[in-house]
């Protein structure tokens, strides 16, 4: 809402506040002033001039030579405006004048002819383009007769006005009118609000003889009033109305339209003027539209209507979408003689439906949507009729033809001073409360600390104690409230085990060299199904798609974090950042329904993607490319910290390298996967060799319940043996390890692969795996024979199970 | 024989003194103390001595041997040290060469900011709660006093999946869920950080996905001044003691009275600049006293309980605190951006 201070002064005394002071006070009291602007940059020495004569410039076709009386003298001015003519009153920048943009006016010669000043357009006087009336947009501005020659134009054109831009929250629709803002400012400055005159002289003819009103949908339209104004002369509105409309950001059109707009802004009550002669009947019928009905609106659009839409009709065809826009057929034009003026109360929800369906948001529809003051509907009609009589020469017929079932009841709210103070933490007195209510112009009855407040209907947002609490608090001043700390029972705040584990896993991965990324949960339909871990893809029927995505790029909820992490690698790779390790922790969204109807499972996962060289510039050692075992090492470190024994099984997953992918199992249940992405996917993302992992944290965390227990520090030495076995290449190391563990007996504490060899000196298809075996008994020193016996048992077992041979 | 021993001692000590290397020293040891050395020889000839002389000479011989041994040991230690010194000098390295790198990563800036907020509120006795990102219309809107046709729903246009399911537009549904869980008879002191989603086109200041941290405190006799006190602590801790803080009325459907909290602009100290749009103030938090309808729907009797709620956007807070100029940086994950915030 744009509020002209010159206009606002008509209703409330601004008590000599500057625009900035006022803005600060309004903001602190509850309505944010988002900006304070000048209507125009300042200019000086621009006065009203009378064009005595206007002839063609002797040396230029498109220029005119004018003699202009500026009161003190008559100036010869060369003017290029196409609309300049003798007999006009115009804005003249005299020599020495300064126009916006620090443009100085000096006497000059234009094509050998002297020009002493400039006849100005509104643009040249600093007004913004969109608010300049069409008819003068391409030329100079022509004043009406009544202005005085020689006087500065500033006052006539309201060029010294300042405008507050209010950022209104949805509850403060009361401030969508100048009167509403006046009440707000009056409460802040402790000033009374002055209402404009609504006194109308009417003719003896009765409006009821011209029109009847019938409302079919009373819930959507509890009040409809029709006034008839005859003998209208359509022309420009008076300068002051046009000025204020310009200040409010509305382009002046003609007196009838400008007056309805003016009253809309003044009262917050939208009005509509129909051309009575083109209305097509003598009855207004308000009803729901029928299926397949259409209307051509003022903007010449043909709009399809449905029974959800409320319309005004002439009994047979639609003439307006109620509260939203009028029809083109009955539009007021220059030839309009009789106006049917509508002032009505349309239900917000009904209007909102039409706004949404037709994408028509306007000054009118917004106000209906938010709710207008039921006690102003009729008054606004009178106010407009009065202005039409005065400024469009209209004759107002007697009576308002109306349908009226409007509830104008004022709400009552009870408060006590002690309850107010208890909620705010203040010590406000009874008198102070009474004083605040008076400033707000709320009527109340007081008995000690008990107040019964009658809420004026302009404040539709106030209904309960808490609403009054806010009113009292804001007028009292939020800044005056103390800073206290809660006095209730105190409890120790802490993270839950799961939250602490989340932090721990993140910190571990960061310590292991990965950078945390945060990507979008919404991705493309294609990516949503890519690199989904088997235990997720088993459950999820289809990825969840938005009903109305803004773009395909963010249309579908992810089932895996990995595709967006790969996109992140790709983004960085394209910027010459090629050695990267990222991880992300977050939810994927799993629904087991074909057509989702209940909330999906949100599974917490952590995923990583690593590419390029792992160590950059490692002088004295080789820069190694990232490989499977580096990533596996990171995970093994994590599992060791969490106390897990995770096993790895070769597997195949779409878009993954078929020979370098493993599924992970904890306690025989799948917990994710690790591996190299398929070279084709790598190419699609324009990456080098890239490895990924993806883990189910929900499951991992449920397994993290063991508290570490104390084990004695060993007093006896360990004994170690190495064993090198030649086996078929296909046999996984983990299987041999299992056989070793199963056959070694209780003294074996650990088995660790320390060498893998394939090639020369070994038969085709064979490999040599060397294991380090560690033996230990916490209670005694081991004997050689015991270890030897275990070693022999292992050898027998691996020979039998894997046809392994001891490497010679 | 006595003289012979004394001569030997003198000679040996002289030679030890003159020895320049460990090898020289070893020659001296062998020459004097070896099995074929003169002292051994003397001791071997003891048999020829008289019974009176034997102990005297024996003692002297032992003394001499001991003196030579001591001197040899000392000299040996000295020479060894010299050798070591030389060896260490030869091992000198260029300490200005770079260390062998250990790969290190780090947290995302938003994670750091959220963690700092969490830790601060945990310190004030709040618990951290989380909730689903795909929410029901009921918890996202209706339970927060935003019925289906409420005009305020427009300002946060949402990503719906079905008519009843949507991506949550705020983390406040977690508050509503917590109230239901606590069944209206316990105090609640919680914050809920998390991802939220709105139908915004991504640009420098808008993101269709962003982060929120909201807080809720419900108890008997909660006052609006408590809200001021708690948020003041947060702001001073997070932005610095010198920052001014301003509370002004606002509107949220789930609080009444509602408040917006501004902090004084760091750049212009309240004088007005482009960052604060010439106002001197920057909006960072919204909040208010929990609307009685929200309490009621959460199972709390608004006649008995009152509460406050607040919410903030970690992206915005991070942008203000660290001067980040575009919200998209948080989701592009440019490693050059992320690494700037890896330091503790």
Coordinates of C-alpha atoms in Angstrom, one line a residue, chain A residues 24 27-30 32 169-171 349 352 356 361 369 419 422-425 464 466-467 469-470 473-474 478-496 499 502-503 506-507 510-522 544-550 554 557-558 568 571-572 575 577 580 582-587 589 596-600 602 614-621, chain B residues 97-108 110-111 115 118-119 122 124-136 148-155 159-162 165 167 177 189 195 197 199-202 207-209 217 219 222-226 228-230 232-233 245-251 256-260 283 289 291-292 302-303 305-306 308 328 330-336 338-339 342:
Chain A
X24 CA 10.1 4.7 12.0
X27 CA 7.3 0.3 11.6
X28 CA 7.9 0.0 15.3
X29 CA 4.2 -0.1 16.0
X30 CA 3.3 -2.9 13.7
X32 CA 6.6 -2.3 8.3
X169 CA 0.9 -8.5 6.7
X170 CA -2.2 -10.5 5.7
X171 CA -4.1 -9.6 8.9
X349 CA -13.3 -17.1 -0.3
X352 CA -10.3 -15.8 -4.1
X356 CA -6.9 -18.0 -8.7
X361 CA -5.3 -9.9 -8.8
X369 CA -10.4 -11.4 -0.6
X419 CA -3.9 -11.1 32.5
X422 CA 1.0 -11.8 33.1
X423 CA 1.3 -12.5 29.4
X424 CA 3.6 -9.7 28.5
X425 CA 5.8 -9.6 31.6
X464 CA -9.9 -12.8 21.0
X466 CA -4.7 -12.4 22.4
X467 CA -5.5 -10.0 19.6
X469 CA -3.0 -8.3 23.9
X470 CA -1.1 -7.6 20.7
X473 CA 1.7 -4.5 23.5
X474 CA 2.4 -2.7 20.2
X478 CA 7.6 -3.8 22.2
X479 CA 10.8 -2.1 23.0
X480 CA 9.6 -1.3 26.5
X481 CA 9.1 -5.0 27.3
X482 CA 11.8 -6.3 29.6
X483 CA 14.4 -9.1 28.8
X484 CA 13.6 -12.0 31.1
X485 CA 14.5 -15.6 31.1
X486 CA 11.9 -18.4 31.6
X487 CA 11.2 -19.2 35.2
X488 CA 9.5 -22.6 34.7
X489 CA 11.1 -25.9 35.6
X490 CA 14.5 -26.2 34.0
X491 CA 15.7 -29.3 32.3
X492 CA 19.1 -30.3 30.8
X493 CA 19.2 -29.9 27.1
X494 CA 21.0 -32.6 25.2
X495 CA 21.3 -34.3 21.9
X496 CA 19.6 -37.7 21.5
X499 CA 21.6 -36.9 16.8
X502 CA 24.8 -38.2 13.1
X503 CA 27.3 -35.6 14.2
X506 CA 29.9 -36.5 9.8
X507 CA 32.9 -35.6 11.8
X510 CA 35.3 -35.0 7.4
X511 CA 38.4 -36.3 9.3
X512 CA 38.8 -39.0 6.6
X513 CA 39.1 -36.3 4.0
X514 CA 35.5 -35.7 2.7
X515 CA 33.8 -32.4 2.4
X516 CA 30.1 -32.2 3.3
X517 CA 27.8 -31.2 0.5
X518 CA 24.1 -30.3 0.6
X519 CA 22.1 -31.0 -2.5
X520 CA 18.4 -30.6 -3.4
X521 CA 16.0 -33.4 -2.4
X522 CA 14.0 -32.7 -5.6
X544 CA 7.5 -39.7 -5.6
X545 CA 6.6 -37.0 -8.0
X546 CA 5.2 -33.5 -7.3
X547 CA 1.7 -32.9 -8.5
X548 CA 2.7 -29.6 -10.1
X549 CA 6.5 -29.3 -10.4
X550 CA 8.0 -25.9 -11.3
X554 CA 13.2 -30.4 -9.5
X557 CA 11.9 -36.8 -4.7
X558 CA 15.2 -38.6 -4.5
X568 CA 28.2 -31.8 -7.8
X571 CA 30.0 -29.0 -11.6
X572 CA 33.3 -28.7 -9.9
X575 CA 35.6 -25.6 -13.0
X577 CA 38.5 -28.8 -9.6
X580 CA 37.3 -34.3 -5.0
X582 CA 32.2 -35.3 -1.0
X583 CA 29.7 -36.8 1.3
X584 CA 26.1 -35.9 2.1
X585 CA 23.8 -37.1 4.9
X586 CA 20.1 -36.7 4.3
X587 CA 16.7 -38.3 3.7
X589 CA 11.8 -40.8 0.2
X596 CA 1.1 -42.4 -3.0
X597 CA -1.6 -41.7 -0.4
X598 CA 0.2 -41.7 3.0
X599 CA 3.4 -40.2 4.1
X600 CA 6.4 -42.0 2.7
X602 CA 12.1 -41.0 5.0
X614 CA 43.5 -38.7 -3.4
X615 CA 46.7 -36.9 -2.4
X616 CA 47.6 -33.8 -4.3
X617 CA 51.3 -32.9 -4.5
X618 CA 52.5 -35.6 -2.2
X619 CA 56.2 -34.9 -2.8
X620 CA 58.5 -37.9 -1.9
X621 CA 55.6 -40.2 -2.7
Chain B
X97 CA 59.6 -28.1 2.5
X98 CA 55.9 -28.9 2.7
X99 CA 54.5 -31.6 5.0
X100 CA 53.2 -34.8 3.6
X101 CA 49.5 -34.1 3.1
X102 CA 46.7 -35.7 5.0
X103 CA 43.4 -35.3 3.2
X104 CA 41.0 -33.3 5.3
X105 CA 37.4 -32.3 4.6
X106 CA 35.0 -30.3 6.6
X107 CA 31.4 -29.5 7.4
X108 CA 29.1 -27.5 5.1
X110 CA 24.9 -24.5 6.9
X111 CA 25.7 -27.5 9.1
X115 CA 25.1 -26.8 15.0
X118 CA 21.6 -26.1 18.3
X119 CA 24.4 -26.0 20.9
X122 CA 20.8 -26.9 24.2
X124 CA 19.5 -23.1 27.5
X125 CA 17.7 -26.4 28.2
X126 CA 16.1 -26.9 24.8
X127 CA 15.9 -30.3 23.1
X128 CA 16.4 -30.8 19.4
X129 CA 13.6 -32.5 17.5
X130 CA 13.2 -33.6 13.9
X131 CA 10.2 -34.4 11.7
X132 CA 9.3 -35.6 8.3
X133 CA 10.0 -33.5 5.2
X134 CA 6.9 -34.8 3.4
X135 CA 4.1 -33.6 5.7
X136 CA 0.4 -33.8 5.8
X148 CA -7.6 -24.6 3.9
X149 CA -8.9 -21.2 2.6
X150 CA -6.6 -19.0 4.7
X151 CA -5.2 -16.1 2.6
X152 CA -1.8 -16.5 4.3
X153 CA -1.3 -19.8 2.6
X154 CA -0.7 -17.9 -0.6
X155 CA 2.4 -16.3 0.7
X159 CA 5.0 -28.2 -3.4
X160 CA 2.0 -30.6 -3.1
X161 CA 2.3 -34.3 -3.9
X162 CA -1.4 -35.1 -3.3
X165 CA 0.6 -34.4 1.2
X167 CA 6.8 -30.9 1.1
X177 CA 3.6 -33.0 16.4
X189 CA 11.3 -26.6 25.3
X195 CA 14.9 -28.6 5.3
X197 CA 10.5 -26.3 0.5
X199 CA 7.6 -22.8 -4.8
X200 CA 10.2 -20.1 -5.4
X201 CA 12.3 -19.7 -8.5
X202 CA 15.9 -20.0 -7.4
X207 CA 15.8 -21.1 -3.0
X208 CA 13.1 -23.7 -3.5
X209 CA 14.8 -25.6 -0.8
X217 CA 8.5 -23.2 24.6
X219 CA 4.8 -24.0 30.0
X222 CA 5.4 -18.0 29.8
X223 CA 5.7 -14.3 29.1
X224 CA 6.5 -12.3 26.0
X225 CA 9.4 -10.8 27.9
X226 CA 10.8 -14.4 28.1
X228 CA 12.7 -11.3 24.2
X229 CA 15.2 -12.5 26.8
X230 CA 15.9 -15.8 25.1
X232 CA 18.3 -11.6 22.9
X233 CA 20.8 -14.2 24.3
X245 CA 18.4 -5.7 18.7
X246 CA 14.9 -4.4 17.8
X247 CA 11.5 -6.1 18.3
X248 CA 8.6 -5.0 16.2
X249 CA 5.1 -6.3 15.7
X250 CA 4.3 -8.6 12.9
X251 CA 1.9 -11.3 11.9
X256 CA -0.4 -13.8 18.6
X257 CA 1.1 -11.3 19.4
X258 CA 3.7 -11.8 16.7
X259 CA 7.1 -10.2 16.5
X260 CA 9.9 -9.7 14.1
X283 CA 15.4 -8.7 9.9
X289 CA 3.3 -16.0 21.7
X291 CA -1.7 -18.7 19.3
X292 CA -4.3 -20.1 21.6
X302 CA -4.6 -22.0 26.6
X303 CA -6.2 -20.9 29.9
X305 CA -0.5 -22.9 29.3
X306 CA 1.1 -20.2 27.3
X308 CA 6.4 -18.7 22.6
X328 CA 22.6 -20.6 -4.4
X330 CA 24.8 -23.2 -0.4
X331 CA 23.5 -25.8 -2.8
X332 CA 26.0 -25.6 -5.7
X333 CA 28.7 -27.1 -3.4
X334 CA 31.5 -25.4 -5.3
X335 CA 34.5 -26.8 -3.4
X336 CA 36.1 -23.3 -3.4
X338 CA 32.8 -24.9 0.9
X339 CA 36.5 -24.9 1.9
X342 CA 36.1 -25.6 6.9

